[in-house]
mmCIF file with all atom_site columns, C-alpha atoms in Angstrom:
data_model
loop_
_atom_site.group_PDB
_atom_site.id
_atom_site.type_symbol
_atom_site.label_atom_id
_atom_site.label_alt_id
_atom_site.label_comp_id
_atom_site.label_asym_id
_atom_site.label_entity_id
_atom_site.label_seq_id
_atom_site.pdbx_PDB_ins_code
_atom_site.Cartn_x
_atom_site.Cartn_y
_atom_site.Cartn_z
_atom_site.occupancy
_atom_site.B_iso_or_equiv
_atom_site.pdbx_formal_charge
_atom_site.auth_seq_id
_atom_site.auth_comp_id
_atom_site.auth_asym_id
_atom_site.auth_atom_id
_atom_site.pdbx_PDB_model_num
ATOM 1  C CA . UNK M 1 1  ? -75.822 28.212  -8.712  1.00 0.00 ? 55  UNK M CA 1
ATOM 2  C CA . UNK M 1 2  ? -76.574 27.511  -12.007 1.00 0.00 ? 56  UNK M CA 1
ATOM 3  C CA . UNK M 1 3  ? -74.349 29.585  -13.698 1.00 0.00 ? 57  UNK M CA 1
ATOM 4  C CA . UNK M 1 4  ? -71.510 28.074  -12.373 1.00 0.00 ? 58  UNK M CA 1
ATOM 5  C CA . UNK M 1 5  ? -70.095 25.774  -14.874 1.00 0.00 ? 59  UNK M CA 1
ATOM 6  C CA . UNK M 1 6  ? -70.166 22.200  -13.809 1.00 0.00 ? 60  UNK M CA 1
ATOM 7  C CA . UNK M 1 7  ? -67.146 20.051  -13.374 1.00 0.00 ? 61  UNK M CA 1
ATOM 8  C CA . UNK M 1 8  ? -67.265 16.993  -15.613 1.00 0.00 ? 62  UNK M CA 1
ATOM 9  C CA . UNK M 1 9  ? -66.409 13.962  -13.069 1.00 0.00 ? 63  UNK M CA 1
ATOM 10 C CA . UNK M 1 10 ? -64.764 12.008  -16.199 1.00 0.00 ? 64  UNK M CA 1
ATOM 11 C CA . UNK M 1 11 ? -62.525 15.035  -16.595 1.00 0.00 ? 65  UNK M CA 1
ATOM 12 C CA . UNK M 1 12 ? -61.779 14.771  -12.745 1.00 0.00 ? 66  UNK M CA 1
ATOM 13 C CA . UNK M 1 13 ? -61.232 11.752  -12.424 1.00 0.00 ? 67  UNK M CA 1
ATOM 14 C CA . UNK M 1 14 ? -58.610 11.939  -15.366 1.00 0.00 ? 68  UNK M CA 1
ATOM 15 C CA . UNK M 1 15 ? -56.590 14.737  -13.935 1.00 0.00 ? 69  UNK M CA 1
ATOM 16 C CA . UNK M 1 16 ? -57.011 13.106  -10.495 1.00 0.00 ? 70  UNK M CA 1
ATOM 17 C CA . UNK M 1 17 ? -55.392 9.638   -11.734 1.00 0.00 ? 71  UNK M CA 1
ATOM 18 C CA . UNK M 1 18 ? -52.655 12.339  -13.855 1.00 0.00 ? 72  UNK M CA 1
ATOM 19 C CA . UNK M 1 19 ? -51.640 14.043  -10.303 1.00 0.00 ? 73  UNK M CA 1
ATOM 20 C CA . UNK M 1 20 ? -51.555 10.449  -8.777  1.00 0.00 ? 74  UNK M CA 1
ATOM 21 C CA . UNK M 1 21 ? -49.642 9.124   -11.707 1.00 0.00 ? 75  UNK M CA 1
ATOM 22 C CA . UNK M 1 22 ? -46.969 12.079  -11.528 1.00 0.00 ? 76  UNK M CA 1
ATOM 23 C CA . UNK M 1 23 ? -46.611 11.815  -7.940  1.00 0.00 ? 77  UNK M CA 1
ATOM 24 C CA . UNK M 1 24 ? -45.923 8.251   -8.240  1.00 0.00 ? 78  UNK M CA 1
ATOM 25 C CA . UNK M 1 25 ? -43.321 8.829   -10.895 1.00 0.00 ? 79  UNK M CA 1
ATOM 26 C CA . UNK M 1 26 ? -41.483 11.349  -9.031  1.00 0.00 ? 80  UNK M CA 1
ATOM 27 C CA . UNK M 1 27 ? -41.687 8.800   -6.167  1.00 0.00 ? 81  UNK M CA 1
ATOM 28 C CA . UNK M 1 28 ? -40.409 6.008   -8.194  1.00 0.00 ? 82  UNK M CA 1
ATOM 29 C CA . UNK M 1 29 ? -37.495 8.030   -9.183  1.00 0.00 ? 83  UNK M CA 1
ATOM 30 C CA . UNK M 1 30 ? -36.839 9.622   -6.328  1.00 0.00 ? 84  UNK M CA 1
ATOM 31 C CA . UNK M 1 31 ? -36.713 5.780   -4.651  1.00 0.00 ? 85  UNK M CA 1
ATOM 32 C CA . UNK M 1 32 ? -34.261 4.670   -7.534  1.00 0.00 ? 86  UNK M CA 1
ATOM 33 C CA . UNK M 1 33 ? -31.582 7.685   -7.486  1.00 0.00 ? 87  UNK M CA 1
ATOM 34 C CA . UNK M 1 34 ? -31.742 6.946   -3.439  1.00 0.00 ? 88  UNK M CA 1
ATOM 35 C CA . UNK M 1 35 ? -30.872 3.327   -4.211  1.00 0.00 ? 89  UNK M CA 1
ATOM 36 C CA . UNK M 1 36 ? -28.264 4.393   -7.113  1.00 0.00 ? 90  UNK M CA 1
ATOM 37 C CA . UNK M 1 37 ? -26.804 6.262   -4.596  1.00 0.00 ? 91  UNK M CA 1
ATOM 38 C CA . UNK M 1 38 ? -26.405 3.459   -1.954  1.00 0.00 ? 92  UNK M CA 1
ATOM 39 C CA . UNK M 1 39 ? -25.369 1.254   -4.516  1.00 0.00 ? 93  UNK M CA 1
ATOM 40 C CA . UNK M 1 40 ? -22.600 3.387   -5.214  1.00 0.00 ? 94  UNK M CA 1
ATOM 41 C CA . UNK M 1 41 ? -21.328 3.976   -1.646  1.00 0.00 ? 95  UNK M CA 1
ATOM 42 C CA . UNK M 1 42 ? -21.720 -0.247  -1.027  1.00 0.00 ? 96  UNK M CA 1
ATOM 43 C CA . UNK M 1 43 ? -19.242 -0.387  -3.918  1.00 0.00 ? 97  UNK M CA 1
ATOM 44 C CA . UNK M 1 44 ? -17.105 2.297   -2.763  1.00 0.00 ? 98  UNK M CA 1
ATOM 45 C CA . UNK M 1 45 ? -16.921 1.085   1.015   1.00 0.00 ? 99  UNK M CA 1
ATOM 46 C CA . UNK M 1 46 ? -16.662 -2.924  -0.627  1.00 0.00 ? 100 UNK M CA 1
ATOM 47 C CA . UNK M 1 47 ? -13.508 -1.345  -2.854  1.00 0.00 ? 101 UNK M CA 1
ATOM 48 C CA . UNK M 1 48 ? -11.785 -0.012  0.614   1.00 0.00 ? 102 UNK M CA 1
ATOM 49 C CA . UNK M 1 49 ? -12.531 -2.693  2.711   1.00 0.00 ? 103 UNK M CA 1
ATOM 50 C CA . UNK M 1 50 ? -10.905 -5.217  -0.341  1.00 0.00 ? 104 UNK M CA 1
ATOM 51 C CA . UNK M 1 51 ? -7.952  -2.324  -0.346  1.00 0.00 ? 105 UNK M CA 1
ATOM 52 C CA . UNK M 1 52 ? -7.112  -2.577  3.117   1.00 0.00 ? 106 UNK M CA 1
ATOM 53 C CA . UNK M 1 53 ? -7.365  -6.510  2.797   1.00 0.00 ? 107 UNK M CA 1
ATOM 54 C CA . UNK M 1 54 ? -5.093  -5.959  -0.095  1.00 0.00 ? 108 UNK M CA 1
ATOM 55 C CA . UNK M 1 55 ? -2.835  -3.659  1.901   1.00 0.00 ? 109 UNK M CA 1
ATOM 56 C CA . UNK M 1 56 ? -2.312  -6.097  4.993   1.00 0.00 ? 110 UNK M CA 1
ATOM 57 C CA . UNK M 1 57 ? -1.892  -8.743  2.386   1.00 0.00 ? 111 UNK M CA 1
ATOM 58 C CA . UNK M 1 58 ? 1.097   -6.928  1.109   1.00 0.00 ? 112 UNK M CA 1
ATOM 59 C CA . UNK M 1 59 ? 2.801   -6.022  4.616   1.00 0.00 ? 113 UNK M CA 1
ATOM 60 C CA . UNK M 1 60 ? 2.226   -9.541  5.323   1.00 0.00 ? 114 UNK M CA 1
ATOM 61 C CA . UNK M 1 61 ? 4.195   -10.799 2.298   1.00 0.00 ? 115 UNK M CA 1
ATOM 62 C CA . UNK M 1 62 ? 6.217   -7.519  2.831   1.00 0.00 ? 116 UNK M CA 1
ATOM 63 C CA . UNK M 1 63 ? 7.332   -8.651  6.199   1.00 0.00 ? 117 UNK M CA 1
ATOM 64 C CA . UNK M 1 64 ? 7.251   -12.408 5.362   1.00 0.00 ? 118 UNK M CA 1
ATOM 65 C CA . UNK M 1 65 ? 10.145  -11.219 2.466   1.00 0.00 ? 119 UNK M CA 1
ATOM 66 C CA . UNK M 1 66 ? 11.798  -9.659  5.192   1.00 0.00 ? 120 UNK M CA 1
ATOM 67 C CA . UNK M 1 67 ? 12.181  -12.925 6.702   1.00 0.00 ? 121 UNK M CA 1
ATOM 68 C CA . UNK M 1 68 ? 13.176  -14.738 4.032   1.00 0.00 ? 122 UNK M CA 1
ATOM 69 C CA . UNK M 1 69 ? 16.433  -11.559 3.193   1.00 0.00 ? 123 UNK M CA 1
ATOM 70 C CA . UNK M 1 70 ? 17.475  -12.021 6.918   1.00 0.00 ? 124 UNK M CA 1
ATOM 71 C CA . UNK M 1 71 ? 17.597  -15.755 6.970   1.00 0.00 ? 125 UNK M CA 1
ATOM 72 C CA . UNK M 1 72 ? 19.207  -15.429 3.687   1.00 0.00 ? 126 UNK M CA 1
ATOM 73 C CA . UNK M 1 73 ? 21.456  -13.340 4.406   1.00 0.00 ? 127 UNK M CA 1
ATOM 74 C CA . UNK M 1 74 ? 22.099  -14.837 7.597   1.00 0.00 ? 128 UNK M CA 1
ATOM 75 C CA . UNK M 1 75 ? 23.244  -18.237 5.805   1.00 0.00 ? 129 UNK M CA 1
ATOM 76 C CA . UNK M 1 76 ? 25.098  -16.497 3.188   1.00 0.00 ? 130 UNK M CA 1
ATOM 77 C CA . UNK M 1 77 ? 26.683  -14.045 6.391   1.00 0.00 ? 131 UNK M CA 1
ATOM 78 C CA . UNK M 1 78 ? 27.278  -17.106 8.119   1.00 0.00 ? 132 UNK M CA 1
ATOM 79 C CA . UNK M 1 79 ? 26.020  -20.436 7.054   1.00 0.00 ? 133 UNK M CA 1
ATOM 80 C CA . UNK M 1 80 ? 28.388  -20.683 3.831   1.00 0.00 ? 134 UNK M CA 1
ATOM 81 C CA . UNK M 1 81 ? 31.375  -19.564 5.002   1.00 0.00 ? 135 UNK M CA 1
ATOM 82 C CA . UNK M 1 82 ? 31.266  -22.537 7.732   1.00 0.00 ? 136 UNK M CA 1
ATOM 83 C CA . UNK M 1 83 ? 30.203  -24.812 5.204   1.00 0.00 ? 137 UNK M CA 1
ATOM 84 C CA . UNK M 1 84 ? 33.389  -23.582 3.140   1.00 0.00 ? 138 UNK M CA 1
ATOM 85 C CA . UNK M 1 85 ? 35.602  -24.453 6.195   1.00 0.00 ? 139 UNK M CA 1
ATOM 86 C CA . UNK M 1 86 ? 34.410  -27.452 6.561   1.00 0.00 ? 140 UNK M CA 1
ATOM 87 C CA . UNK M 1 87 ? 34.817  -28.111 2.876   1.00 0.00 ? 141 UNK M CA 1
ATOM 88 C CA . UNK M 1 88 ? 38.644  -26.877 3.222   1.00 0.00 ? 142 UNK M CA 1
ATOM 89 C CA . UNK M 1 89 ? 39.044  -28.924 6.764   1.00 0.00 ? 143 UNK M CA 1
ATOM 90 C CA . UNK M 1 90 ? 37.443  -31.991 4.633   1.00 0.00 ? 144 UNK M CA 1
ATOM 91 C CA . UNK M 1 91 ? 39.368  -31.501 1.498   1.00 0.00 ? 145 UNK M CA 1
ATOM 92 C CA . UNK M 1 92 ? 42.797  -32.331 3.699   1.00 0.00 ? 146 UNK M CA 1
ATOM 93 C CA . UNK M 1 93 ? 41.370  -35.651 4.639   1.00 0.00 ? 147 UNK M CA 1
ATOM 94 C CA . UNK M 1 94 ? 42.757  -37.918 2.516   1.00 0.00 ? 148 UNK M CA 1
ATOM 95 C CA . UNK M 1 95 ? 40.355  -39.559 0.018   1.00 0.00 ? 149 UNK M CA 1
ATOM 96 C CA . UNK M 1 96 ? 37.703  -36.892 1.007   1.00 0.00 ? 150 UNK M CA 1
ATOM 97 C CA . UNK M 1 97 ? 36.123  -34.879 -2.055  1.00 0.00 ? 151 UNK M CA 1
ATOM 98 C CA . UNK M 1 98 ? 33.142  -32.127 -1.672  1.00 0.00 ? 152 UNK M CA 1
#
């Protein structure tokens, strides 16, 4: 057993803490692409939610606009020209003026 070279525990205990060091490193990376990567979908899910907030924001005012044309239309359809003949049936009163 002699002539087996001996194993120098400094040496050992180097490489050991080298192993331990590189396994750690790979773990710490590993552990932040994961959390790049979750990071990234948050955003992306956060940037569709806030898109379909933004969408049903826009058929609301989309349908509230709606509104508004067929009222408006409606008095200009209707609403005016009554108002007109009332002006006209108003403007034969004597001392009346619109």
């Amino acid at each position: 057993m002699d002539d087996l070279p001996r194993i120098n525990p400094a040496f050992f205990n180097s490489a050991l803490k080298k192993k331990c060091f590189e396994k750690h490193r790979k773990l710490v990376l590993k552990l932040k692409i994961i959390s790049a990567i979750i990071i990234t979908i948050s955003i992306i899910c956060a940037s569709i939610q806030s898109g379909f907030i933004w969408s049903k924001a826009l058929n609301s005012q989309q349908e509230q606009a709606e509104k508004l044309k067929m009222t408006t239309s409606f008095v200009f359809l209707h609403a005016v020209p009554d108002f007109m003949s009332i002006c006209e049936i108003n403007s034969q009163i004597p001392g009346f003026s619109p």
